[in-house]
Coordinates of N, CA and C and ligand atoms in Angstrom, one line a residue:
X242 N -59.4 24.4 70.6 CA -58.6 23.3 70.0 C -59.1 23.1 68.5
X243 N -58.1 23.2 67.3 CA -58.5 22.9 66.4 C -58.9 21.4 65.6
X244 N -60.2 21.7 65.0 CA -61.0 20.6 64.7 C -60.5 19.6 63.3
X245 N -59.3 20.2 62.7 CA -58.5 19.1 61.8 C -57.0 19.0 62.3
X246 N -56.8 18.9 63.6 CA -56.1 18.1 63.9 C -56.0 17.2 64.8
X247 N -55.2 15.8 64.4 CA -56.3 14.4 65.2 C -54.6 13.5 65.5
X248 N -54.5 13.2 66.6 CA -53.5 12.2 67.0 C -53.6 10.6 66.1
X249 N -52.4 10.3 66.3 CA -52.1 8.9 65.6 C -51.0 8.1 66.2
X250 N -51.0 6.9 66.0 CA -49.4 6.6 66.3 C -48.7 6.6 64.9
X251 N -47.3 6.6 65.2 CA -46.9 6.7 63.9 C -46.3 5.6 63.2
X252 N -46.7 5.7 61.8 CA -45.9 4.6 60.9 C -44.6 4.7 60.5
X253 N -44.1 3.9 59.7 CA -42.7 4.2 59.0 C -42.7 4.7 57.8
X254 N -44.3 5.0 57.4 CA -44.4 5.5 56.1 C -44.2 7.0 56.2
X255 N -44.4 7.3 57.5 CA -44.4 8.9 58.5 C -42.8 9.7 58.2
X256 N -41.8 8.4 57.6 CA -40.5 9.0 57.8 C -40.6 10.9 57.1
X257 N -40.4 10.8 56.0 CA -40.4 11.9 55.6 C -40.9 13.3 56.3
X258 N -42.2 12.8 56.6 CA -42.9 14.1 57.5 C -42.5 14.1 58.7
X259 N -42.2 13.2 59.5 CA -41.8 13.3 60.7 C -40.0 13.8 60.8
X260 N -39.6 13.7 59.9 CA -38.3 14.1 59.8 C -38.4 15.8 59.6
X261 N -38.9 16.0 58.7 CA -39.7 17.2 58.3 C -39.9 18.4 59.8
X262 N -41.2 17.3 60.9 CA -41.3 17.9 62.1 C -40.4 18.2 63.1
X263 N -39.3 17.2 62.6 CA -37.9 17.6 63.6 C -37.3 18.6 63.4
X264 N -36.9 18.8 62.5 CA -36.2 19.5 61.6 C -36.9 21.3 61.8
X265 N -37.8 21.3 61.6 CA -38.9 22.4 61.9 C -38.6 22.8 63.4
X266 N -39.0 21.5 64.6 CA -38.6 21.9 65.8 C -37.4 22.1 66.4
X267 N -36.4 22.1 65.7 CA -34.6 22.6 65.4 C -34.7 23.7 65.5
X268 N -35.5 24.2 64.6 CA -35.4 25.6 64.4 C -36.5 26.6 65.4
X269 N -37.6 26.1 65.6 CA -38.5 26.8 66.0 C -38.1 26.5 67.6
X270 N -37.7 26.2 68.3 CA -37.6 25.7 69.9 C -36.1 25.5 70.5
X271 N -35.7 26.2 71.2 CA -34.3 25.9 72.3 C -34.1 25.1 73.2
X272 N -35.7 24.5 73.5 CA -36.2 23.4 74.4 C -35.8 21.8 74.2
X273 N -35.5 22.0 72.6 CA -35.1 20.2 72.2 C -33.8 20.4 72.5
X274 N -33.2 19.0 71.8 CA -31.3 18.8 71.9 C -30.7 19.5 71.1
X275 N -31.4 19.4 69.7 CA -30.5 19.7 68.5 C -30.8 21.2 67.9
X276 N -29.4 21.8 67.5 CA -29.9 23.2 67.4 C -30.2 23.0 65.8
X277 N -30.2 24.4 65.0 CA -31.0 24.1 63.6 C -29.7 23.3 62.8
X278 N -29.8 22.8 61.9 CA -28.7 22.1 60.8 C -28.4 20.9 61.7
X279 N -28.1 20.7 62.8 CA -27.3 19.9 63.0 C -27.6 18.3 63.1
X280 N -29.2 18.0 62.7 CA -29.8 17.0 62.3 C -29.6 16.3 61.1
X281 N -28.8 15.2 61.3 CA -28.3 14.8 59.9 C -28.6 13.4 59.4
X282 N -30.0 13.3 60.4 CA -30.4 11.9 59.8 C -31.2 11.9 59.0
X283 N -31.0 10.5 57.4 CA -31.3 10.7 56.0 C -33.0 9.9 56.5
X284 N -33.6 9.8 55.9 CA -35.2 9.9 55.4 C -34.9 8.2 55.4
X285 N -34.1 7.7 54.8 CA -33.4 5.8 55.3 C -33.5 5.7 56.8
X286 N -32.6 6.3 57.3 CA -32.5 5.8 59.0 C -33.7 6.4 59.2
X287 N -34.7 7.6 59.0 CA -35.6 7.7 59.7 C -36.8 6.3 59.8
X288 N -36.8 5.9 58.2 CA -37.5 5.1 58.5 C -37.3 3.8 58.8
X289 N -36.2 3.5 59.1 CA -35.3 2.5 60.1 C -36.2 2.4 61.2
X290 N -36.3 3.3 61.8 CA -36.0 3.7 62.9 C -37.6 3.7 63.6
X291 N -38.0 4.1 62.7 CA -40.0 4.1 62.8 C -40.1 3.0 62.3
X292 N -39.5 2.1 61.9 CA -39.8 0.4 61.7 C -39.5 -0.3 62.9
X293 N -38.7 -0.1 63.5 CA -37.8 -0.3 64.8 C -38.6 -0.3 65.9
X294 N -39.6 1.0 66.1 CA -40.3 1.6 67.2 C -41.8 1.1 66.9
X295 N -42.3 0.9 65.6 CA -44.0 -0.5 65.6 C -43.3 -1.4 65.7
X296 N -42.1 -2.3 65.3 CA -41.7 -3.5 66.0 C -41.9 -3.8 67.7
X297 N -41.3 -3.1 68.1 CA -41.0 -3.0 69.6 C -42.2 -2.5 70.5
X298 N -42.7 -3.6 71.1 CA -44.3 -3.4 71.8 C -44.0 -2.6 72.9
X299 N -43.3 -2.6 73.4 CA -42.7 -1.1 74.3 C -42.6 0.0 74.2
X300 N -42.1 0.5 72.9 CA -42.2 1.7 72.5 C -43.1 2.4 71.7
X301 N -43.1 4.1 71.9 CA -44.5 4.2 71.4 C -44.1 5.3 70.4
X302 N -44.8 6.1 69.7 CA -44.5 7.0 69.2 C -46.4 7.4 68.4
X303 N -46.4 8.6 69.2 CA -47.6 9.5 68.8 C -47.3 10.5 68.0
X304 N -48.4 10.9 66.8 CA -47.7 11.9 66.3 C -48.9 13.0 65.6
X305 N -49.1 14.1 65.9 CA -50.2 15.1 65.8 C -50.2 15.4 64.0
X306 N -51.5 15.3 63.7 CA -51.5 15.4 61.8 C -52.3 16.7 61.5
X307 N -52.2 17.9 60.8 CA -53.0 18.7 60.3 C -52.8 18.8 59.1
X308 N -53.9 19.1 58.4 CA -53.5 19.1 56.9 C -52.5 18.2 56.3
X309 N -52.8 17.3 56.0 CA -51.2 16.4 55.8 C -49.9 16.8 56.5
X310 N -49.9 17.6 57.4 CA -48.5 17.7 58.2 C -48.4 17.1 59.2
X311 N -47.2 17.1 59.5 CA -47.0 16.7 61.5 C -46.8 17.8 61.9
X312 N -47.5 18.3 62.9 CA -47.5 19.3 63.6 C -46.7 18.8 65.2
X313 N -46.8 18.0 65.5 CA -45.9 17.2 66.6 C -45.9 15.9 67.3
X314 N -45.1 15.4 68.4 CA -44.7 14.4 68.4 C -45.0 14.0 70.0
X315 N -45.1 12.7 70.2 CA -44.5 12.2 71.7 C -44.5 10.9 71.8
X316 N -42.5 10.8 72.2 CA -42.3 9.5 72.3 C -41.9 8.9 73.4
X317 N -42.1 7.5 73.6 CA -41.4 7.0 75.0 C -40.9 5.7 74.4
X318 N -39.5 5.3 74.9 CA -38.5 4.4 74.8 C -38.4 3.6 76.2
X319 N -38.6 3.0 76.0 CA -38.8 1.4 77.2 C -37.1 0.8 77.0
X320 N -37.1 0.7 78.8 CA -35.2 0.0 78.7 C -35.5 -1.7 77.8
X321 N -34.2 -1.8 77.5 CA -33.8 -3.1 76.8 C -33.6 -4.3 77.3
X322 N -33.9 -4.1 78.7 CA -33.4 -5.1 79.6 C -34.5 -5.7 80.8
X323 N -33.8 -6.9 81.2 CA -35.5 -7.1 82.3 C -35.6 -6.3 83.1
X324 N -34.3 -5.6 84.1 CA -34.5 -4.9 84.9 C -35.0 -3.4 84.5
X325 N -35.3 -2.9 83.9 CA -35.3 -1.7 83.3 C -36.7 -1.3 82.3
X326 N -37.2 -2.5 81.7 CA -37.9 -2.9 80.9 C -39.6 -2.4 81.1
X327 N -39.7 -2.0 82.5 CA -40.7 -1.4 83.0 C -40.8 0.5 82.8
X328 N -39.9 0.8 82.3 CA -39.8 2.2 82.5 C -39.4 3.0 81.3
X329 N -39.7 3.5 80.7 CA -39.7 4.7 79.6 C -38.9 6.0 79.4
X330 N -38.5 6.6 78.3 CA -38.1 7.6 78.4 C -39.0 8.8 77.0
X331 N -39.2 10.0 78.0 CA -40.2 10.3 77.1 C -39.4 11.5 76.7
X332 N -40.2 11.9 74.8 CA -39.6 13.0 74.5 C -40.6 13.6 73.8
X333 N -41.1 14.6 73.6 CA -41.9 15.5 73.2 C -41.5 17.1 72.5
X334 N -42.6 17.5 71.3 CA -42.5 18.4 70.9 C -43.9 18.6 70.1
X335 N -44.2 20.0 70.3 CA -45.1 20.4 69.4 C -44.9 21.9 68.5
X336 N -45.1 21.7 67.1 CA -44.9 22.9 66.4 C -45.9 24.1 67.2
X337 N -44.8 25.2 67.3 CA -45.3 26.7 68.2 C -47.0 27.4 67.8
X338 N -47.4 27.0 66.7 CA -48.5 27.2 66.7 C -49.3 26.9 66.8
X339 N -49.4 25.8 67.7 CA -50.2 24.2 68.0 C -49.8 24.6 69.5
X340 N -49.2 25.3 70.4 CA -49.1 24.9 71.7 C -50.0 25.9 72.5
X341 N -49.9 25.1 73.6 CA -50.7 26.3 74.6 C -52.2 26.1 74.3
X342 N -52.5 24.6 73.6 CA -54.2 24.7 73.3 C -54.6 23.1 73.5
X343 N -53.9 22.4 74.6 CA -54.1 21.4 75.7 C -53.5 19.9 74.5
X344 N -53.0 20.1 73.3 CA -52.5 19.3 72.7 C -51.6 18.4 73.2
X345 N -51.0 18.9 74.3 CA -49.7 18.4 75.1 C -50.7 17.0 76.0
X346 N -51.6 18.0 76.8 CA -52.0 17.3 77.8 C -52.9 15.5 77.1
X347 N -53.3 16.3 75.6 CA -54.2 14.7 75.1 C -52.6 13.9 74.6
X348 N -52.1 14.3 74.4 CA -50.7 13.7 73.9 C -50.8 12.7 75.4
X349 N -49.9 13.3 76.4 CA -49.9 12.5 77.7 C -51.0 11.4 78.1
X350 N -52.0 12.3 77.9 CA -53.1 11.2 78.2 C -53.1 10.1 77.3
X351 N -53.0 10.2 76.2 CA -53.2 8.7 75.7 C -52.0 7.9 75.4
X352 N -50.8 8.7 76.3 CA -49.0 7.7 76.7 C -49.7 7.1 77.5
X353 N -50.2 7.9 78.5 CA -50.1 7.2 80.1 C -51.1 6.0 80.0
X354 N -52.5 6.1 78.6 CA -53.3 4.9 78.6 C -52.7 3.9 78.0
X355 N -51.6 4.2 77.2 CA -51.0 3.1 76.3 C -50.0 2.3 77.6
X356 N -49.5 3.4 78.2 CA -48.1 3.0 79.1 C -48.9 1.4 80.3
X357 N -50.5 2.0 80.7 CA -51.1 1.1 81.5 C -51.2 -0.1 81.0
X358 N -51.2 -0.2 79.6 CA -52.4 -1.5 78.9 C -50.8 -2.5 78.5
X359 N -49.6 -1.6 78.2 CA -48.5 -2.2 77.9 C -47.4 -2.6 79.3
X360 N -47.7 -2.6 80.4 CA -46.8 -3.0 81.4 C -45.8 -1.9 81.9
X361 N -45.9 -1.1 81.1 CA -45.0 0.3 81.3 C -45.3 1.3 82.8
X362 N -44.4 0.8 84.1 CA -45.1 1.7 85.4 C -44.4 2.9 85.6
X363 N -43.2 2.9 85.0 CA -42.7 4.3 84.8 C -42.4 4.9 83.7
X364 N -42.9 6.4 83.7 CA -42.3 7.5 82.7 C -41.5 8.2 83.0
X365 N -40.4 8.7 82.4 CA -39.4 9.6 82.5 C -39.0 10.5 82.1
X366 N -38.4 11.3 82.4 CA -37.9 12.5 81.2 C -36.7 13.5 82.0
X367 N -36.0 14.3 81.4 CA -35.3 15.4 81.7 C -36.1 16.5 80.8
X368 N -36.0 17.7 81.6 CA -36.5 18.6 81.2 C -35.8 20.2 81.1
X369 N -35.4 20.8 80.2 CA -34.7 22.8 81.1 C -35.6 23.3 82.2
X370 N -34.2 22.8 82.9 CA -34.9 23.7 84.5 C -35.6 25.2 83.9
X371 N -35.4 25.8 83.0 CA -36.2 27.3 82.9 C -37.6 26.9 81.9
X372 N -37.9 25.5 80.8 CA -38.9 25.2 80.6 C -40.3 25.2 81.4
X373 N -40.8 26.7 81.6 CA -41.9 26.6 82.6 C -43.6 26.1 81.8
X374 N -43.5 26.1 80.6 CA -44.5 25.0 80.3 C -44.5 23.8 80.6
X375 N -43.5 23.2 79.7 CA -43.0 22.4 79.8 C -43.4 21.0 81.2
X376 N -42.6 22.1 81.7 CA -43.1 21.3 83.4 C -43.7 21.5 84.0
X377 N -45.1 23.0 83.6 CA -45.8 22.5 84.2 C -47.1 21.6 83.5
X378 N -46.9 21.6 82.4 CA -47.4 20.5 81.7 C -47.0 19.2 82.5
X379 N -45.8 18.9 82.4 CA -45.5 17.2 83.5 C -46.0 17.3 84.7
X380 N -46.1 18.3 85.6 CA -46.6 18.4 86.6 C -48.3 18.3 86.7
X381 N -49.0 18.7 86.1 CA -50.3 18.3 85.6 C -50.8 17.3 85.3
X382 N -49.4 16.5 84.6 CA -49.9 15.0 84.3 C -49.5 14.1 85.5
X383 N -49.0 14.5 86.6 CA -48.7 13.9 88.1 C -47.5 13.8 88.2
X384 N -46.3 14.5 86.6 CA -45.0 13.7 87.4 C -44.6 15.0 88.7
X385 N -42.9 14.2 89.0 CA -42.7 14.8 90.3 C -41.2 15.1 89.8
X386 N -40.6 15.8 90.0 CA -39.3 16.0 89.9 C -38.3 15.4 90.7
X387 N -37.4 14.6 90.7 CA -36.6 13.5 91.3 C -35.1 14.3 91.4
X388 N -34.8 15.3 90.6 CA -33.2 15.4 91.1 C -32.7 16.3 89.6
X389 N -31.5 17.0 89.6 CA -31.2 18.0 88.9 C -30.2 17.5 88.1
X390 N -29.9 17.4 86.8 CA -28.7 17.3 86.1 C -27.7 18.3 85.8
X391 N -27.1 19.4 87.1 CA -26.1 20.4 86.7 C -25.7 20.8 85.7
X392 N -25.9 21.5 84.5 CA -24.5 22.3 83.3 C -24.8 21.0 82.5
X393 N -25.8 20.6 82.2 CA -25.7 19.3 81.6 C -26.0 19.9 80.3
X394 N -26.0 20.5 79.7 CA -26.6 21.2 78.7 C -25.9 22.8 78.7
X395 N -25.5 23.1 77.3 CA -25.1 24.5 76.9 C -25.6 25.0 75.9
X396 N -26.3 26.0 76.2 CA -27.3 26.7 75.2 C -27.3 28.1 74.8
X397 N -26.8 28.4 74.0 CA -26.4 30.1 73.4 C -25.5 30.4 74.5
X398 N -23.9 29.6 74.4 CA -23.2 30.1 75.3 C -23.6 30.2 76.5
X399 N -24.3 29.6 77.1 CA -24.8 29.3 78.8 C -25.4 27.9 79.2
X400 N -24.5 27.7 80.3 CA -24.6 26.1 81.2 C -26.2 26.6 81.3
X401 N -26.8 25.3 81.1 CA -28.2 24.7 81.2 C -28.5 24.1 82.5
X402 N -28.8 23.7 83.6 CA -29.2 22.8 84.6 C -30.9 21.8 83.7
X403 N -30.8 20.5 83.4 CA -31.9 20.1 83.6 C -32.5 19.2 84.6
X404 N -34.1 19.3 85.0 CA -34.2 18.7 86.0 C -35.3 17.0 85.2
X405 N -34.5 16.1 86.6 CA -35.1 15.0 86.0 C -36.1 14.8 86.5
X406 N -37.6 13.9 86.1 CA -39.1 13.7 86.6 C -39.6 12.7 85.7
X407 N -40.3 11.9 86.8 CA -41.3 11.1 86.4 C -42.3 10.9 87.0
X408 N -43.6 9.7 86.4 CA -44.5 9.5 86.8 C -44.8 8.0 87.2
X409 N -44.9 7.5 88.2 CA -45.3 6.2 88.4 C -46.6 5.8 88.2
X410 N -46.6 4.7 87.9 CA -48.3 4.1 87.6 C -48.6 3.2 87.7
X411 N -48.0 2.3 88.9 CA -48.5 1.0 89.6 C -48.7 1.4 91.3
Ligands
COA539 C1 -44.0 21.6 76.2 C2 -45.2 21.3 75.3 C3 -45.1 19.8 74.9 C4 -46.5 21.5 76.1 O1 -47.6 21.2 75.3 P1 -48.8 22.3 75.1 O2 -49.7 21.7 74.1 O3 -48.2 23.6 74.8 O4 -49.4 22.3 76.6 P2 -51.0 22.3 76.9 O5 -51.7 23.4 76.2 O6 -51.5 20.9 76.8 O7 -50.9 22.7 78.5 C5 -50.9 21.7 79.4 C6 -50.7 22.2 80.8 O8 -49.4 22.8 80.9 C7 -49.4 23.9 81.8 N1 -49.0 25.1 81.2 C8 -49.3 25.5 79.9 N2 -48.6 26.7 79.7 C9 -47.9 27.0 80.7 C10 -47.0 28.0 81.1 N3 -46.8 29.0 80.2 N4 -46.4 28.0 82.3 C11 -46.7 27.0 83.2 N5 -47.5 26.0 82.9 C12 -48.1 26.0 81.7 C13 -50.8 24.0 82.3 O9 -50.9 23.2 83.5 C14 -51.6 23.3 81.2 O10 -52.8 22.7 81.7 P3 -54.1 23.7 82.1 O11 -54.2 24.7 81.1 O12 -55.2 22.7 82.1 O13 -53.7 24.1 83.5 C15 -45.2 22.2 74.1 O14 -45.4 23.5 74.5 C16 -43.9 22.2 73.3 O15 -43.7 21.3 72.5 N6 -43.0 23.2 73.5 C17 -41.7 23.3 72.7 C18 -40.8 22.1 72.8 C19 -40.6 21.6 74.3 O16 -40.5 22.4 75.2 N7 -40.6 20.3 74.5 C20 -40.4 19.7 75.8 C21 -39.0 19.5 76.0 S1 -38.7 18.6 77.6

């Protein structure tokens, strides 16, 4: 594990670089939403948006720093509502040369400490059924897989299946 790079949550001052890291994981990963270019949000709405996310005591957003960069991310979105309001949606990414060196697993660990101290008993996520880090990264952190989303997803001309999984924590 390398010794200059250190987690944070992230500010709004982050916009720029964190847009930066999206934009990077566009291109480097088939595992996110958006393929390369097709991210079209201005360096304004990002930092909307990371104003929006320290406002809101529910939501979190972590974000990995090396050398003044963002090397990656992990976020969870808490529902809007009372009923819902206990549970999260998480999304993650780390730039390709940063993976596979347990960065993921301290990422999780310190959601799942934030998710305890903040009322948050579930995490969530959809994942590519063929993402075999990926999940077994979630699987590691104790989630379970709950159910399949069919063709939900088209990727270089081929239906996607992703599966959905969480973690409870009460
Ligand atoms: C998925 C991702 C977040 C995982 O983070 P990571 O830092 O690479 O993972 P870690 O090094 O912390 O590995 C954590 C655990 O995942 C599992 N894992 C790692 N590589 C794996 C592989 N190739 N196959 C199966 N499981 C694997 C292991 O259980 C590992 O823990 P262990 O080594 O103690 O057994 C990261 O690789 C990534 O951002 N990939 C590209 C984008 C992406 O896929 N995002 C997720 C979309 S849902």
């Amino acid at each position: 594990m390398r010794e200059n790079v250190f987690l944070r949550r992230a500010t709004p001052e982050d916009a720029s670089a964190f847009l930066a890291l999206k934009k990077a994981l566009d291109v480097e990963t088939a595992f996110l939403m958006l393929e390369p270019g097709e991210r079209l949000t201005s360096e304004e709405e990002m930092r909307a948006t990371l104003e929006r996310i320290a406002a809101v005591e529910r939501d979190y957003l972590a974000v990995m720093e090396c050398d003044g960069e963002l090397v990656g991310y992990l976020s969870a979105q808490s529902g809007s509502y009372r009923r819902n309001r206990h549970s999260a949606y998480i999304t993650t990414g780390i730039r390709q040369a940063f993976c596979g060196q347990g960065w993921g697993k301290r990422l999780f660990a310190d959601l799942i400490g934030w998710a305890k101290q903040s009322g948050i008993t579930r995490l969530e996520l959809t994942v590519m059924a063929h993402n075999q880090r990926a999940i077994g990264l979630y699987k590691r952190m104790g989630f379970l897989k709950e159910g399949v989303k069919r063709h939900s997803l088209r990727v270089d001309n081929q239906y996607i299946d992703e599966d959905y999984m969480a973690l409870l924590l009460d």
